[in-house]
N, CA, C and O atoms as a Maestro MAE file, in Angstrom:
{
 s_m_m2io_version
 :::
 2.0.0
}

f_m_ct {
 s_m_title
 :::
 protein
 m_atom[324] {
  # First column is atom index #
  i_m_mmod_type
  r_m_x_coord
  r_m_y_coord
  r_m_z_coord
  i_m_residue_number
  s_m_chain_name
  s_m_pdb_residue_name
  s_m_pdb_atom_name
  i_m_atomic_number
  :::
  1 25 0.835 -1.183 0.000 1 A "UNK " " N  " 7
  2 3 0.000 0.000 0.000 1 A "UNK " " CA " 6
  3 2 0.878 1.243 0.000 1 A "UNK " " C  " 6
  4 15 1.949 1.276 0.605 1 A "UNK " " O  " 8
  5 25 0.403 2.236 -0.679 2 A "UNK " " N  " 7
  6 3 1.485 3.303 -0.325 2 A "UNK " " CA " 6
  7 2 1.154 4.188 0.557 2 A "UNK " " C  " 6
  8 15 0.254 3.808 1.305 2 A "UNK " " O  " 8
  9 25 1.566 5.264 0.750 3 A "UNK " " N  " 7
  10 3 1.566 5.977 1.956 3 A "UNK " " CA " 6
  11 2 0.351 6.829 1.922 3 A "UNK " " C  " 6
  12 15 0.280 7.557 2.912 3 A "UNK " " O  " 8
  13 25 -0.512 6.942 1.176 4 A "UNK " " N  " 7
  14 3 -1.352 7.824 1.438 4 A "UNK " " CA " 6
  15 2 -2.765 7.195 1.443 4 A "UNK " " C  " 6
  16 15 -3.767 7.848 1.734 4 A "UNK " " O  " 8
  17 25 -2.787 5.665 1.044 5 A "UNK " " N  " 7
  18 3 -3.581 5.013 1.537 5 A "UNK " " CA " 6
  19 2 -3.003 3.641 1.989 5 A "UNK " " C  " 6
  20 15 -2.860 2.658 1.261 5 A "UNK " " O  " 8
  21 25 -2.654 3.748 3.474 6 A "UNK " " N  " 7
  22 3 -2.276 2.974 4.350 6 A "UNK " " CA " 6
  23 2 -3.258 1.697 4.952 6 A "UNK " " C  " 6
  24 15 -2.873 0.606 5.373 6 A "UNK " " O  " 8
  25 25 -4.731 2.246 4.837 7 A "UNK " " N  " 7
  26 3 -5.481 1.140 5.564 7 A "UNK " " CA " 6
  27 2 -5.918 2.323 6.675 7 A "UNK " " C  " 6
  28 15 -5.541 3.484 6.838 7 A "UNK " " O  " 8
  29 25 -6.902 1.465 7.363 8 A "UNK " " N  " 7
  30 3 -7.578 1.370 8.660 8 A "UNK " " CA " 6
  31 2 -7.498 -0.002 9.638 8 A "UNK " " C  " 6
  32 15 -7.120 -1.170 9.545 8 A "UNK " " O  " 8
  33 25 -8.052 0.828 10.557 9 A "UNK " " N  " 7
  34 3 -8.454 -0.228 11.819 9 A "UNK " " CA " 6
  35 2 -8.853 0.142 12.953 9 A "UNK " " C  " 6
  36 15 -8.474 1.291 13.178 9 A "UNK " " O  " 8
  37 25 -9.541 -0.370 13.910 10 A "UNK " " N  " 7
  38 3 -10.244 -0.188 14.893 10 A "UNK " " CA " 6
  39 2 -9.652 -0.042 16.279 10 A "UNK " " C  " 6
  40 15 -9.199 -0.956 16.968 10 A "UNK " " O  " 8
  41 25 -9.711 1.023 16.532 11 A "UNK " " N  " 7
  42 3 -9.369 1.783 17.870 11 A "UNK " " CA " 6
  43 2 -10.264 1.573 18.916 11 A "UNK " " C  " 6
  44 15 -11.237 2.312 19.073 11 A "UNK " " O  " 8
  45 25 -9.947 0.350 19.863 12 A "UNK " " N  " 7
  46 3 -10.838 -0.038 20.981 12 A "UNK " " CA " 6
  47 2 -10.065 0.846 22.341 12 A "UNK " " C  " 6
  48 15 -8.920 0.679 22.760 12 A "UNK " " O  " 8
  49 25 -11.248 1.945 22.909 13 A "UNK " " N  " 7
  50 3 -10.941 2.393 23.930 13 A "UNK " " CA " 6
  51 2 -11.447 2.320 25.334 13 A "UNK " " C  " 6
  52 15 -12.366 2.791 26.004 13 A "UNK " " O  " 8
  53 25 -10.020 1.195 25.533 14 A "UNK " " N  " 7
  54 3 -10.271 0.498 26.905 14 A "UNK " " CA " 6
  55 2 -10.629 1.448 28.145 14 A "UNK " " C  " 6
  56 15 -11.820 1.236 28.372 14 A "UNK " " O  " 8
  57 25 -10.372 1.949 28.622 15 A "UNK " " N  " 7
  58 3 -10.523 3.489 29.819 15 A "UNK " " CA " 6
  59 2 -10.939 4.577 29.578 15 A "UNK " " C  " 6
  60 15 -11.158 5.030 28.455 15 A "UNK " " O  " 8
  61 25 -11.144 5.291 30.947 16 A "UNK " " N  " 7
  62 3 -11.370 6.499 30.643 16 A "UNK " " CA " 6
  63 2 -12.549 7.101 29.853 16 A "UNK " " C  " 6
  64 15 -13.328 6.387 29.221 16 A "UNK " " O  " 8
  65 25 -12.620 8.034 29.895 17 A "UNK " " N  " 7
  66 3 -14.207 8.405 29.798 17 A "UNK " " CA " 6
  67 2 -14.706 8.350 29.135 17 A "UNK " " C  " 6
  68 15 -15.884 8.707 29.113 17 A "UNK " " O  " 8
  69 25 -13.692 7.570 27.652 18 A "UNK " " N  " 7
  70 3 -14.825 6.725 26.183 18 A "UNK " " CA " 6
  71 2 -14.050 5.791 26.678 18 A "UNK " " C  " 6
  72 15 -12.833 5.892 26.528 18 A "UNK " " O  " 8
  73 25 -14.686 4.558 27.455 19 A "UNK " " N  " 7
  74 3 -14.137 3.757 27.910 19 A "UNK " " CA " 6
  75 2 -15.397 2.446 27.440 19 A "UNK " " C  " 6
  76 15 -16.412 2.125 28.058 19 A "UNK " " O  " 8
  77 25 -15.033 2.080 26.567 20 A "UNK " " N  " 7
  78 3 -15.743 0.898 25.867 20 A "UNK " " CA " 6
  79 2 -16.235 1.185 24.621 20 A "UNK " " C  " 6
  80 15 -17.066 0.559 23.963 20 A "UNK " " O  " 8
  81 25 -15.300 2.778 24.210 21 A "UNK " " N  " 7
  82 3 -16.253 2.888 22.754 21 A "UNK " " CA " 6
  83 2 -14.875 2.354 21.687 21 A "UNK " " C  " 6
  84 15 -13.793 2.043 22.183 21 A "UNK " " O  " 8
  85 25 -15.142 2.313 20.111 22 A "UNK " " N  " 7
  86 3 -14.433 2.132 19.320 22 A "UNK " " CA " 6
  87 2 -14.656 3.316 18.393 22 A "UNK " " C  " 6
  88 15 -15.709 3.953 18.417 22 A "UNK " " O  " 8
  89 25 -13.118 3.749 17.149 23 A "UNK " " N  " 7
  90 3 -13.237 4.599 16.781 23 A "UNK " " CA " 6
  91 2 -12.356 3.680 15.089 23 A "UNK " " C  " 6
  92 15 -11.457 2.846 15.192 23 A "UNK " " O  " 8
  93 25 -12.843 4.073 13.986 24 A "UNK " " N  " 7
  94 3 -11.938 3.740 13.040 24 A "UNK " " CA " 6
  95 2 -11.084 4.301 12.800 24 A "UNK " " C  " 6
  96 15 -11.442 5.447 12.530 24 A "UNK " " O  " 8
  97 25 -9.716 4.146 12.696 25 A "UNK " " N  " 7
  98 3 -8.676 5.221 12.260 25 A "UNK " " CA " 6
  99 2 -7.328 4.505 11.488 25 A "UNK " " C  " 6
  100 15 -7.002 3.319 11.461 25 A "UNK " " O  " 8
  101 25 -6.744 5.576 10.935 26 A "UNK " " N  " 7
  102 3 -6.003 5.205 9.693 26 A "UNK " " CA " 6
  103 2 -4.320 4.221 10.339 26 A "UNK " " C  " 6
  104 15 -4.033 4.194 11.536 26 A "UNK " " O  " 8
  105 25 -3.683 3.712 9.534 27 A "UNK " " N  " 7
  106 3 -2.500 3.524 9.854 27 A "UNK " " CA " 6
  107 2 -1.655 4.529 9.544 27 A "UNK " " C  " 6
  108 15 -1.912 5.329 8.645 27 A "UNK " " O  " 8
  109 25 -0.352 4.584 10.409 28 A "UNK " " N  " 7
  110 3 0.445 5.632 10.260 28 A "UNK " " CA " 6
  111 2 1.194 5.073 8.410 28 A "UNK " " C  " 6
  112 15 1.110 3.888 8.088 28 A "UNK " " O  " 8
  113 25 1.835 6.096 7.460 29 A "UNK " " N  " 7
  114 3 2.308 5.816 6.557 29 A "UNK " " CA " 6
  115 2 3.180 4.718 6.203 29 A "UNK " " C  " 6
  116 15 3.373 4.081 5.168 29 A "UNK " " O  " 8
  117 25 3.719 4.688 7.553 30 A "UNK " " N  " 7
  118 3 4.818 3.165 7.780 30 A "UNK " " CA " 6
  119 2 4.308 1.842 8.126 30 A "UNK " " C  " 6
  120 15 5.038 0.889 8.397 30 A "UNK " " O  " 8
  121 25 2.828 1.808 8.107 31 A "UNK " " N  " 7
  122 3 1.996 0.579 8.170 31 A "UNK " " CA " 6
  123 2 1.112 0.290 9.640 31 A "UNK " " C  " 6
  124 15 -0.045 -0.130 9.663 31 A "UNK " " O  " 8
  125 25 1.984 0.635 10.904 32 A "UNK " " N  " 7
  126 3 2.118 0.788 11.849 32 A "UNK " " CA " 6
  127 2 0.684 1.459 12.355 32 A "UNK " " C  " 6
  128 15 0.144 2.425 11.817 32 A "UNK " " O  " 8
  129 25 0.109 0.609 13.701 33 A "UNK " " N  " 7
  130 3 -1.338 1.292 14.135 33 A "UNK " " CA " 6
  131 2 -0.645 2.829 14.874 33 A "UNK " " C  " 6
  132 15 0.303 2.826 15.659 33 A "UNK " " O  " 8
  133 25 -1.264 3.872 14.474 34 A "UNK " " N  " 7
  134 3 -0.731 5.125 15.344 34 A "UNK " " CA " 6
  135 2 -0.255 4.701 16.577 34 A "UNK " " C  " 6
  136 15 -0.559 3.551 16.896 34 A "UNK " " O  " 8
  137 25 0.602 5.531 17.558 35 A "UNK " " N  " 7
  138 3 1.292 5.303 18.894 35 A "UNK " " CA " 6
  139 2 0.068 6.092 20.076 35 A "UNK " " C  " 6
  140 15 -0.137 5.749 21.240 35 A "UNK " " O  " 8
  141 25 -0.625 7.264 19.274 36 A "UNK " " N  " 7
  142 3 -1.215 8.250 20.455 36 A "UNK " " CA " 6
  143 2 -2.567 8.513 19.075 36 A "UNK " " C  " 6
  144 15 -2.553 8.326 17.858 36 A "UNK " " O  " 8
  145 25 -3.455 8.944 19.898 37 A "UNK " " N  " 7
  146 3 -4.912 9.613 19.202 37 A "UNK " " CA " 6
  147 2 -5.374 10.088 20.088 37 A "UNK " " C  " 6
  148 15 -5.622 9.737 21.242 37 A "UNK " " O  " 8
  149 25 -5.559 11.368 19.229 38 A "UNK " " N  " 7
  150 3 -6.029 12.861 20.325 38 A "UNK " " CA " 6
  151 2 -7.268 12.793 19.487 38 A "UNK " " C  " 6
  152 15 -7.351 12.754 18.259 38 A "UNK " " O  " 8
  153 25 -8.533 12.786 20.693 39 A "UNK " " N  " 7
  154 3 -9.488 12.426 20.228 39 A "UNK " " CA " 6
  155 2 -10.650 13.997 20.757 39 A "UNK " " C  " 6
  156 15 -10.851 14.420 21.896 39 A "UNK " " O  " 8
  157 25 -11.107 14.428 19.659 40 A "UNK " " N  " 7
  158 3 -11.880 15.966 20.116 40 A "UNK " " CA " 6
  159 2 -13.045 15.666 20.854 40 A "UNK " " C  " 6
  160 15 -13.371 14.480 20.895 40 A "UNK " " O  " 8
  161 25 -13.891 16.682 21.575 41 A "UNK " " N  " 7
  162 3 -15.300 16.527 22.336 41 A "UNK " " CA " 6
  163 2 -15.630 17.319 21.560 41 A "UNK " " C  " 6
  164 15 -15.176 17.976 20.624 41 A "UNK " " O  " 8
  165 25 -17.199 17.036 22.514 42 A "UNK " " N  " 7
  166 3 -18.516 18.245 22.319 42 A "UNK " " CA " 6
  167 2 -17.903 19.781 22.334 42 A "UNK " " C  " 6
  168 15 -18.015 20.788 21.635 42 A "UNK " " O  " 8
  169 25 -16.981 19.271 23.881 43 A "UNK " " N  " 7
  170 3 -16.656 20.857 24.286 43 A "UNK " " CA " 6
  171 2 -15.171 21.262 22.924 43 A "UNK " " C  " 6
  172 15 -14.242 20.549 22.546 43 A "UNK " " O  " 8
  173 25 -15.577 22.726 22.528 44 A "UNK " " N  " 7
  174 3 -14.384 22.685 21.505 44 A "UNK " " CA " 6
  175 2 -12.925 22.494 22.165 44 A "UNK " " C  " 6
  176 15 -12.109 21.665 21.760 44 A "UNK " " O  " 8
  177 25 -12.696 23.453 23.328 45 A "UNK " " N  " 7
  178 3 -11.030 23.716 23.606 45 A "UNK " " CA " 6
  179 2 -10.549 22.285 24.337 45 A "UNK " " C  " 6
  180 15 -9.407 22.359 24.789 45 A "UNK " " O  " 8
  181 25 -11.433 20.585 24.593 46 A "UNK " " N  " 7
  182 3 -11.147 19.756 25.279 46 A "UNK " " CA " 6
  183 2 -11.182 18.394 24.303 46 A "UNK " " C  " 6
  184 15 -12.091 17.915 23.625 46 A "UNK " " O  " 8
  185 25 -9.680 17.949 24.548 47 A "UNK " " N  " 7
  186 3 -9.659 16.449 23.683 47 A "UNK " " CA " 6
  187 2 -8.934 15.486 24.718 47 A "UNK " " C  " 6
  188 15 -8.267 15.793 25.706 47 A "UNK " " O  " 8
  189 25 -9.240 14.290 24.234 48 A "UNK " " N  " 7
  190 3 -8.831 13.319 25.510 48 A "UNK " " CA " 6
  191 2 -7.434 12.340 24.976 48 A "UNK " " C  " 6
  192 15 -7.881 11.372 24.362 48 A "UNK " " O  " 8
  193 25 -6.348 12.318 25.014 49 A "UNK " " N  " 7
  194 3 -5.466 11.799 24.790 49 A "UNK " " CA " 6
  195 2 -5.345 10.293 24.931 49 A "UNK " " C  " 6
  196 15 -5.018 10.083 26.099 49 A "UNK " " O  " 8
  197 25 -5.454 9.230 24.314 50 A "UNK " " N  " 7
  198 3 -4.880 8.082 24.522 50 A "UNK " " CA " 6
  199 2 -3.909 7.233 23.454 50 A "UNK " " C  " 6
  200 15 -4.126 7.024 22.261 50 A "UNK " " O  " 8
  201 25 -3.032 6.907 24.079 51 A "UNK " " N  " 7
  202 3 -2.185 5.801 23.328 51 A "UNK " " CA " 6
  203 2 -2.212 4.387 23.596 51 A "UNK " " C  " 6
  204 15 -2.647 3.764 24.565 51 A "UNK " " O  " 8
  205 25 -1.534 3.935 22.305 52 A "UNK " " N  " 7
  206 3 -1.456 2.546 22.210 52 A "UNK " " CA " 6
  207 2 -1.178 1.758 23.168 52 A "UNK " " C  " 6
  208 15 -0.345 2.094 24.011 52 A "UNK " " O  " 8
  209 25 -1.968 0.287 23.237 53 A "UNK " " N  " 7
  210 3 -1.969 -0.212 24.632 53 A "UNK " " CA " 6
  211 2 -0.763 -1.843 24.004 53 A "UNK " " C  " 6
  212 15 0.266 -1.587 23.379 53 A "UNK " " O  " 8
  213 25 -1.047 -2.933 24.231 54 A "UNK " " N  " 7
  214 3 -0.664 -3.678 23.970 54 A "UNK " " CA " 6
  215 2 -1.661 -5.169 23.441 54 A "UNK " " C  " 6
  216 15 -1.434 -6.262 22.924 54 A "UNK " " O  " 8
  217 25 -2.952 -4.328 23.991 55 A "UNK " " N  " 7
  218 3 -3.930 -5.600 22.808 55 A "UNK " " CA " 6
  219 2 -4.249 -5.494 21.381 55 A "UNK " " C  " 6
  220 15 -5.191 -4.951 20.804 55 A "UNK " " O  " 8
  221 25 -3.027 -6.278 20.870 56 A "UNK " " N  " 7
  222 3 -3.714 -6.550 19.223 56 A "UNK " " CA " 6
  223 2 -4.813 -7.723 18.987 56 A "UNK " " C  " 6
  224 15 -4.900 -8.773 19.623 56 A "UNK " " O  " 8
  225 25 -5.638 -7.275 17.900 57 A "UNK " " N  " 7
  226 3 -6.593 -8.737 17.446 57 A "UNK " " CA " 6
  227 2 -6.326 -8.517 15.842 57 A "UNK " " C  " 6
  228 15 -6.325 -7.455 15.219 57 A "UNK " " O  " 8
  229 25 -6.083 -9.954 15.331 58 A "UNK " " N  " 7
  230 3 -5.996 -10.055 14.113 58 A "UNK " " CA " 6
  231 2 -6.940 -11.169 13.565 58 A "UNK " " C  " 6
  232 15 -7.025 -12.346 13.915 58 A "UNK " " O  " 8
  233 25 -7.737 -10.367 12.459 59 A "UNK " " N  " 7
  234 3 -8.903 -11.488 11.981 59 A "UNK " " CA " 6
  235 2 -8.241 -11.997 10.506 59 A "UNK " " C  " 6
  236 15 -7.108 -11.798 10.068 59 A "UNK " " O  " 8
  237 25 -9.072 -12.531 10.069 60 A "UNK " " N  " 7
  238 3 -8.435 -13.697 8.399 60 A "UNK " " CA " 6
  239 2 -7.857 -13.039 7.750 60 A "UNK " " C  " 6
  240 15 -6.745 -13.371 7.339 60 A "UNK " " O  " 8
  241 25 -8.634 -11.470 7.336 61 A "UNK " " N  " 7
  242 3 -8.336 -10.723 6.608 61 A "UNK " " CA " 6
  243 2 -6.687 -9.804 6.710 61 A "UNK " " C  " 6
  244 15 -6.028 -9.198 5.865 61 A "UNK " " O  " 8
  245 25 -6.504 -10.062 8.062 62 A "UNK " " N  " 7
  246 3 -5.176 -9.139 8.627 62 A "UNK " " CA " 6
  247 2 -4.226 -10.198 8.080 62 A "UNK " " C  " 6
  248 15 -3.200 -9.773 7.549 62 A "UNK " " O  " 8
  249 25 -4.416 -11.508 8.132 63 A "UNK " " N  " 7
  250 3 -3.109 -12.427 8.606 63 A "UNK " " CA " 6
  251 2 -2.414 -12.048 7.355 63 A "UNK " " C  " 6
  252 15 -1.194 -11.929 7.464 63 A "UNK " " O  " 8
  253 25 -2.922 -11.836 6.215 64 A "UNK " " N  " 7
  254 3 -1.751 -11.911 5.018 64 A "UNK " " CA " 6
  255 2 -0.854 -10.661 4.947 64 A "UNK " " C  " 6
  256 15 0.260 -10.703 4.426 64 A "UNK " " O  " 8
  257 25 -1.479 -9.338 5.592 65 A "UNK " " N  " 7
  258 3 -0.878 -8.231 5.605 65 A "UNK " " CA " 6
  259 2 -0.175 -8.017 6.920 65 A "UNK " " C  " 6
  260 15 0.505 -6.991 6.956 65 A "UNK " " O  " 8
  261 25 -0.189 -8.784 8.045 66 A "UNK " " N  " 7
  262 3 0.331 -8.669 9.294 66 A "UNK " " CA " 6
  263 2 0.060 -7.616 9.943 66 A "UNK " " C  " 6
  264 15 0.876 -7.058 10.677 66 A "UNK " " O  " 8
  265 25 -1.222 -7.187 9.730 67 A "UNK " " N  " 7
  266 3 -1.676 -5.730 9.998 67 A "UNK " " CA " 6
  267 2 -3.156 -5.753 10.849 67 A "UNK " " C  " 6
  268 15 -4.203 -5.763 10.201 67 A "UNK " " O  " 8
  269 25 -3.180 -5.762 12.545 68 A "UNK " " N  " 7
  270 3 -4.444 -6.183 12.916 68 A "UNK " " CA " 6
  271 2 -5.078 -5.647 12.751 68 A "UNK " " C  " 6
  272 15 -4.791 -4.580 12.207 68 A "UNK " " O  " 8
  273 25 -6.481 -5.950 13.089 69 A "UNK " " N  " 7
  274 3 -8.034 -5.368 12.997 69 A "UNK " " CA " 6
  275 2 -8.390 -4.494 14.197 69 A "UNK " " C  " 6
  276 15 -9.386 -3.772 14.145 69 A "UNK " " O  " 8
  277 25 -7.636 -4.533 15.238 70 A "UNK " " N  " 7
  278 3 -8.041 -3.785 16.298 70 A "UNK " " CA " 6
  279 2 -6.915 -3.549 17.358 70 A "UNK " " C  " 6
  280 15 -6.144 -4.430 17.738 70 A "UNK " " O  " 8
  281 25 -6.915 -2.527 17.697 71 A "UNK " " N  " 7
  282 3 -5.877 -2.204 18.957 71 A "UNK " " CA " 6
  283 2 -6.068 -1.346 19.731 71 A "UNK " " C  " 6
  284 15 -6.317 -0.170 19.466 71 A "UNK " " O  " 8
  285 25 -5.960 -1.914 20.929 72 A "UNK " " N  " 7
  286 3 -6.134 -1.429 22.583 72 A "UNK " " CA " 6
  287 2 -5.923 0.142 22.383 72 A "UNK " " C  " 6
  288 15 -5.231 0.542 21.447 72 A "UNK " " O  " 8
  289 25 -6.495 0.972 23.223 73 A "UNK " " N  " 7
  290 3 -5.768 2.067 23.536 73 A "UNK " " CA " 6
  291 2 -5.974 2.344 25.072 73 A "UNK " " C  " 6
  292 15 -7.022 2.049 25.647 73 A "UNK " " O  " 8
  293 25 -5.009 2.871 25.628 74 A "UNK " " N  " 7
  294 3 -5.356 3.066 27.309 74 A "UNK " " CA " 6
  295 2 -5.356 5.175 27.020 74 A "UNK " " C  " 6
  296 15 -4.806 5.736 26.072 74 A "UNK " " O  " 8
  297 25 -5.985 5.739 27.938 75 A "UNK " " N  " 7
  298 3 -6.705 6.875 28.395 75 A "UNK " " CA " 6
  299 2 -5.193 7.199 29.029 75 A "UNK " " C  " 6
  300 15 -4.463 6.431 29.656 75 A "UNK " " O  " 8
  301 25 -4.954 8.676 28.634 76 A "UNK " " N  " 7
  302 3 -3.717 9.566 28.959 76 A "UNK " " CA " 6
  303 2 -4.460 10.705 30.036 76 A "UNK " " C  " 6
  304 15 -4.572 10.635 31.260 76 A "UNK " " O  " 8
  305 25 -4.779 11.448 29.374 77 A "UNK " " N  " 7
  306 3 -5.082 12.600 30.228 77 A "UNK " " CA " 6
  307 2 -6.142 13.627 29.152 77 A "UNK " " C  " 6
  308 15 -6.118 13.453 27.934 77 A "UNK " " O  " 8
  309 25 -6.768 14.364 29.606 78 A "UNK " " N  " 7
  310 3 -8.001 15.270 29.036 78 A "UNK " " CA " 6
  311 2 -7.132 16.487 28.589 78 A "UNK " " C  " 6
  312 15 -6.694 16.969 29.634 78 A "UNK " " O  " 8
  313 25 -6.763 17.074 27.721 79 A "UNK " " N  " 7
  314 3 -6.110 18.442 27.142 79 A "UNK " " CA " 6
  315 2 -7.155 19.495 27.167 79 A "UNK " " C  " 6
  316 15 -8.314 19.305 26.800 79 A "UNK " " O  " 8
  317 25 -6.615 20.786 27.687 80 A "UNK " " N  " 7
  318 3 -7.649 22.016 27.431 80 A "UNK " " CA " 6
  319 2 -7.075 22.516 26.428 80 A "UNK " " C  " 6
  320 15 -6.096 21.777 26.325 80 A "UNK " " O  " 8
  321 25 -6.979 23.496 25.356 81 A "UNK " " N  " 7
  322 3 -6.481 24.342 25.101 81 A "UNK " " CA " 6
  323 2 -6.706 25.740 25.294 81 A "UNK " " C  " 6
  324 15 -5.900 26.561 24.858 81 A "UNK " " O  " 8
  :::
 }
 m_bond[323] {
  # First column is bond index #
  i_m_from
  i_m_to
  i_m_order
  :::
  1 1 2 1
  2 2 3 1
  3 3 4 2
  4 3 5 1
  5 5 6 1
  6 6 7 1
  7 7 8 2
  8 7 9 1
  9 9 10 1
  10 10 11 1
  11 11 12 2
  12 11 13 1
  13 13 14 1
  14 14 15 1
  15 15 16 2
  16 15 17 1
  17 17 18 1
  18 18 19 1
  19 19 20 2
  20 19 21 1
  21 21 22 1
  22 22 23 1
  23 23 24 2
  24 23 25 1
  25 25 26 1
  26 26 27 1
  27 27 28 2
  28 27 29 1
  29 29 30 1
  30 30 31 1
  31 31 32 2
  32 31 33 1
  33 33 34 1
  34 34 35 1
  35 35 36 2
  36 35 37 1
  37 37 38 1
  38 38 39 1
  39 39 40 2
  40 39 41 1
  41 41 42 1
  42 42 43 1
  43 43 44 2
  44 43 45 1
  45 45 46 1
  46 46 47 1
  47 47 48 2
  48 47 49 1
  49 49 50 1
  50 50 51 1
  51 51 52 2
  52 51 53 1
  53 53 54 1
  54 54 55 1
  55 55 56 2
  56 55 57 1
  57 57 58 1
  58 58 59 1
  59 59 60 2
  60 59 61 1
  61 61 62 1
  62 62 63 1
  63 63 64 2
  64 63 65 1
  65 65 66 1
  66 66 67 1
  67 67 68 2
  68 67 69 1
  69 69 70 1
  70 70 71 1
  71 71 72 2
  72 71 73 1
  73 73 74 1
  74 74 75 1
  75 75 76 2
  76 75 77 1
  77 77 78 1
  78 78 79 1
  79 79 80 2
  80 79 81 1
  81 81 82 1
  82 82 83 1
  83 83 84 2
  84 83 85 1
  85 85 86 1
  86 86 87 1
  87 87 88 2
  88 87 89 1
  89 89 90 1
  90 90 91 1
  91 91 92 2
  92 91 93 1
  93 93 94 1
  94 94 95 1
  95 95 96 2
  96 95 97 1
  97 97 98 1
  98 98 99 1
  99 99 100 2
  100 99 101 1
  101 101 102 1
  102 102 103 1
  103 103 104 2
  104 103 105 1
  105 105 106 1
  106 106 107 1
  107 107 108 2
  108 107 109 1
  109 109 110 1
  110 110 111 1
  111 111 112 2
  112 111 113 1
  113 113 114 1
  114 114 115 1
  115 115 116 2
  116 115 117 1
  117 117 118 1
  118 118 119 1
  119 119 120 2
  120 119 121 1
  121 121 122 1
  122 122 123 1
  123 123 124 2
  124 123 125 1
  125 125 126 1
  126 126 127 1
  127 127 128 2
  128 127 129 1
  129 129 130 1
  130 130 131 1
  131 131 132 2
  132 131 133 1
  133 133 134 1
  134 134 135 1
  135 135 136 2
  136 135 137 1
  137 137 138 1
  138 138 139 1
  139 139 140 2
  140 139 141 1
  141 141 142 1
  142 142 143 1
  143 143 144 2
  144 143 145 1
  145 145 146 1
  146 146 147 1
  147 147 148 2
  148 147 149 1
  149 149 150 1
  150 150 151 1
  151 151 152 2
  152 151 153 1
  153 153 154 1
  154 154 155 1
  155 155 156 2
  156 155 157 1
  157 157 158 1
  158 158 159 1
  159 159 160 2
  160 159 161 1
  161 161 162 1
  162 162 163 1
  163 163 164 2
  164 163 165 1
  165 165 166 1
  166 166 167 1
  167 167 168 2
  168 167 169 1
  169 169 170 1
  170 170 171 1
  171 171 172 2
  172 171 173 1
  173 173 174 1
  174 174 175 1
  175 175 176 2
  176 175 177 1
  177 177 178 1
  178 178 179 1
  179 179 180 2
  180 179 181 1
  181 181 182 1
  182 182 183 1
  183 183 184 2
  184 183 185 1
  185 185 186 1
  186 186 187 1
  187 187 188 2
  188 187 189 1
  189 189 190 1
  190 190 191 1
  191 191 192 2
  192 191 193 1
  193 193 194 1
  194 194 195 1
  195 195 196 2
  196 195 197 1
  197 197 198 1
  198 198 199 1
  199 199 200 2
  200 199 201 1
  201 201 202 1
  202 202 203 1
  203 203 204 2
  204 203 205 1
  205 205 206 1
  206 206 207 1
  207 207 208 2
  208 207 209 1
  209 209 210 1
  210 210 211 1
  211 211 212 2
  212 211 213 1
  213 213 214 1
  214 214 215 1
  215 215 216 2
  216 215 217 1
  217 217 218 1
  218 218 219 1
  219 219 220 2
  220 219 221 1
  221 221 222 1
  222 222 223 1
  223 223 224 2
  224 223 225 1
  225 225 226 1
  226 226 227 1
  227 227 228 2
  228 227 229 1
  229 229 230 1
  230 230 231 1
  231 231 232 2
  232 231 233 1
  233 233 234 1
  234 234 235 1
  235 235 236 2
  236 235 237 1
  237 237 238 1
  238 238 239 1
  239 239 240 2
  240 239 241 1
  241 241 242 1
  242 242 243 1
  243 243 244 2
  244 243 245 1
  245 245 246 1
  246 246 247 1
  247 247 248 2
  248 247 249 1
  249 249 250 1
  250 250 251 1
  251 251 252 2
  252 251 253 1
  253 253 254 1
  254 254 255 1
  255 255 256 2
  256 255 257 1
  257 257 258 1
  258 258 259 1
  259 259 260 2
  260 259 261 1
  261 261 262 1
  262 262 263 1
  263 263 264 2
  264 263 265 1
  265 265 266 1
  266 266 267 1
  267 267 268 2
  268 267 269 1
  269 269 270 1
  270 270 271 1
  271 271 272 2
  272 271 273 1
  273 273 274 1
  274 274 275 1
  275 275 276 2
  276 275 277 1
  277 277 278 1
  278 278 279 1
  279 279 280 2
  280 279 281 1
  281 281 282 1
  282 282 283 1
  283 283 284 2
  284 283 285 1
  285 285 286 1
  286 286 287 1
  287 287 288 2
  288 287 289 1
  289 289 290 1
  290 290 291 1
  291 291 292 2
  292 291 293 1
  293 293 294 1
  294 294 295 1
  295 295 296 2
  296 295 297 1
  297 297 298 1
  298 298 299 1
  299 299 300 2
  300 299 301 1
  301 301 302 1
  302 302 303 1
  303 303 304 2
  304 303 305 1
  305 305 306 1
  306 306 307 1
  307 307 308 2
  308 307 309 1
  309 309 310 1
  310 310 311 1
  311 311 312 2
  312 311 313 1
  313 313 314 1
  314 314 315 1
  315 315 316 2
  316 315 317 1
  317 317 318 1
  318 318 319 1
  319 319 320 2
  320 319 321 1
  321 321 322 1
  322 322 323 1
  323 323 324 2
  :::
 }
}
């Protein structure tokens, strides 16, 4: 794939105050599920920070690309700006 269409996959967010929701989001250009996702609210100046956790899931479709279907994220901290 090249870099500007990398794929997706599913951002399961384990904690914190979207704590059981999922979000789709892209792979970084290097194939790789992002490390951090700053995720916006309702409220404009407040987004909630979480990074990559250590649960991967890989379904049929991943195994040939080595690229899972879903990955953990754990809850950082709430940003104001």
């Amino acid at each position: 794939m090249s870099a500007t269409n990398s794929g997706t996959y599913t951002a399961k967010l384990t904690d914190g105050p979207l704590e059981g929701k999922t979000i789709r989001t892209d792979f970084t250009p290097g194939g790789d599920p992002q490390p951090r996702l700053t995720i916006p609210t309702d409220v404009g100046s407040k987004q909630y920070l979480y990074t990559r956790g250590t649960g991967f899931e890989f379904g049929a479709d991943s195994a040939l690309s080595e690229r899972p279907n879903a990955v953990d994220y754990r809850f950082v901290q709430a940003i104001f700006d």
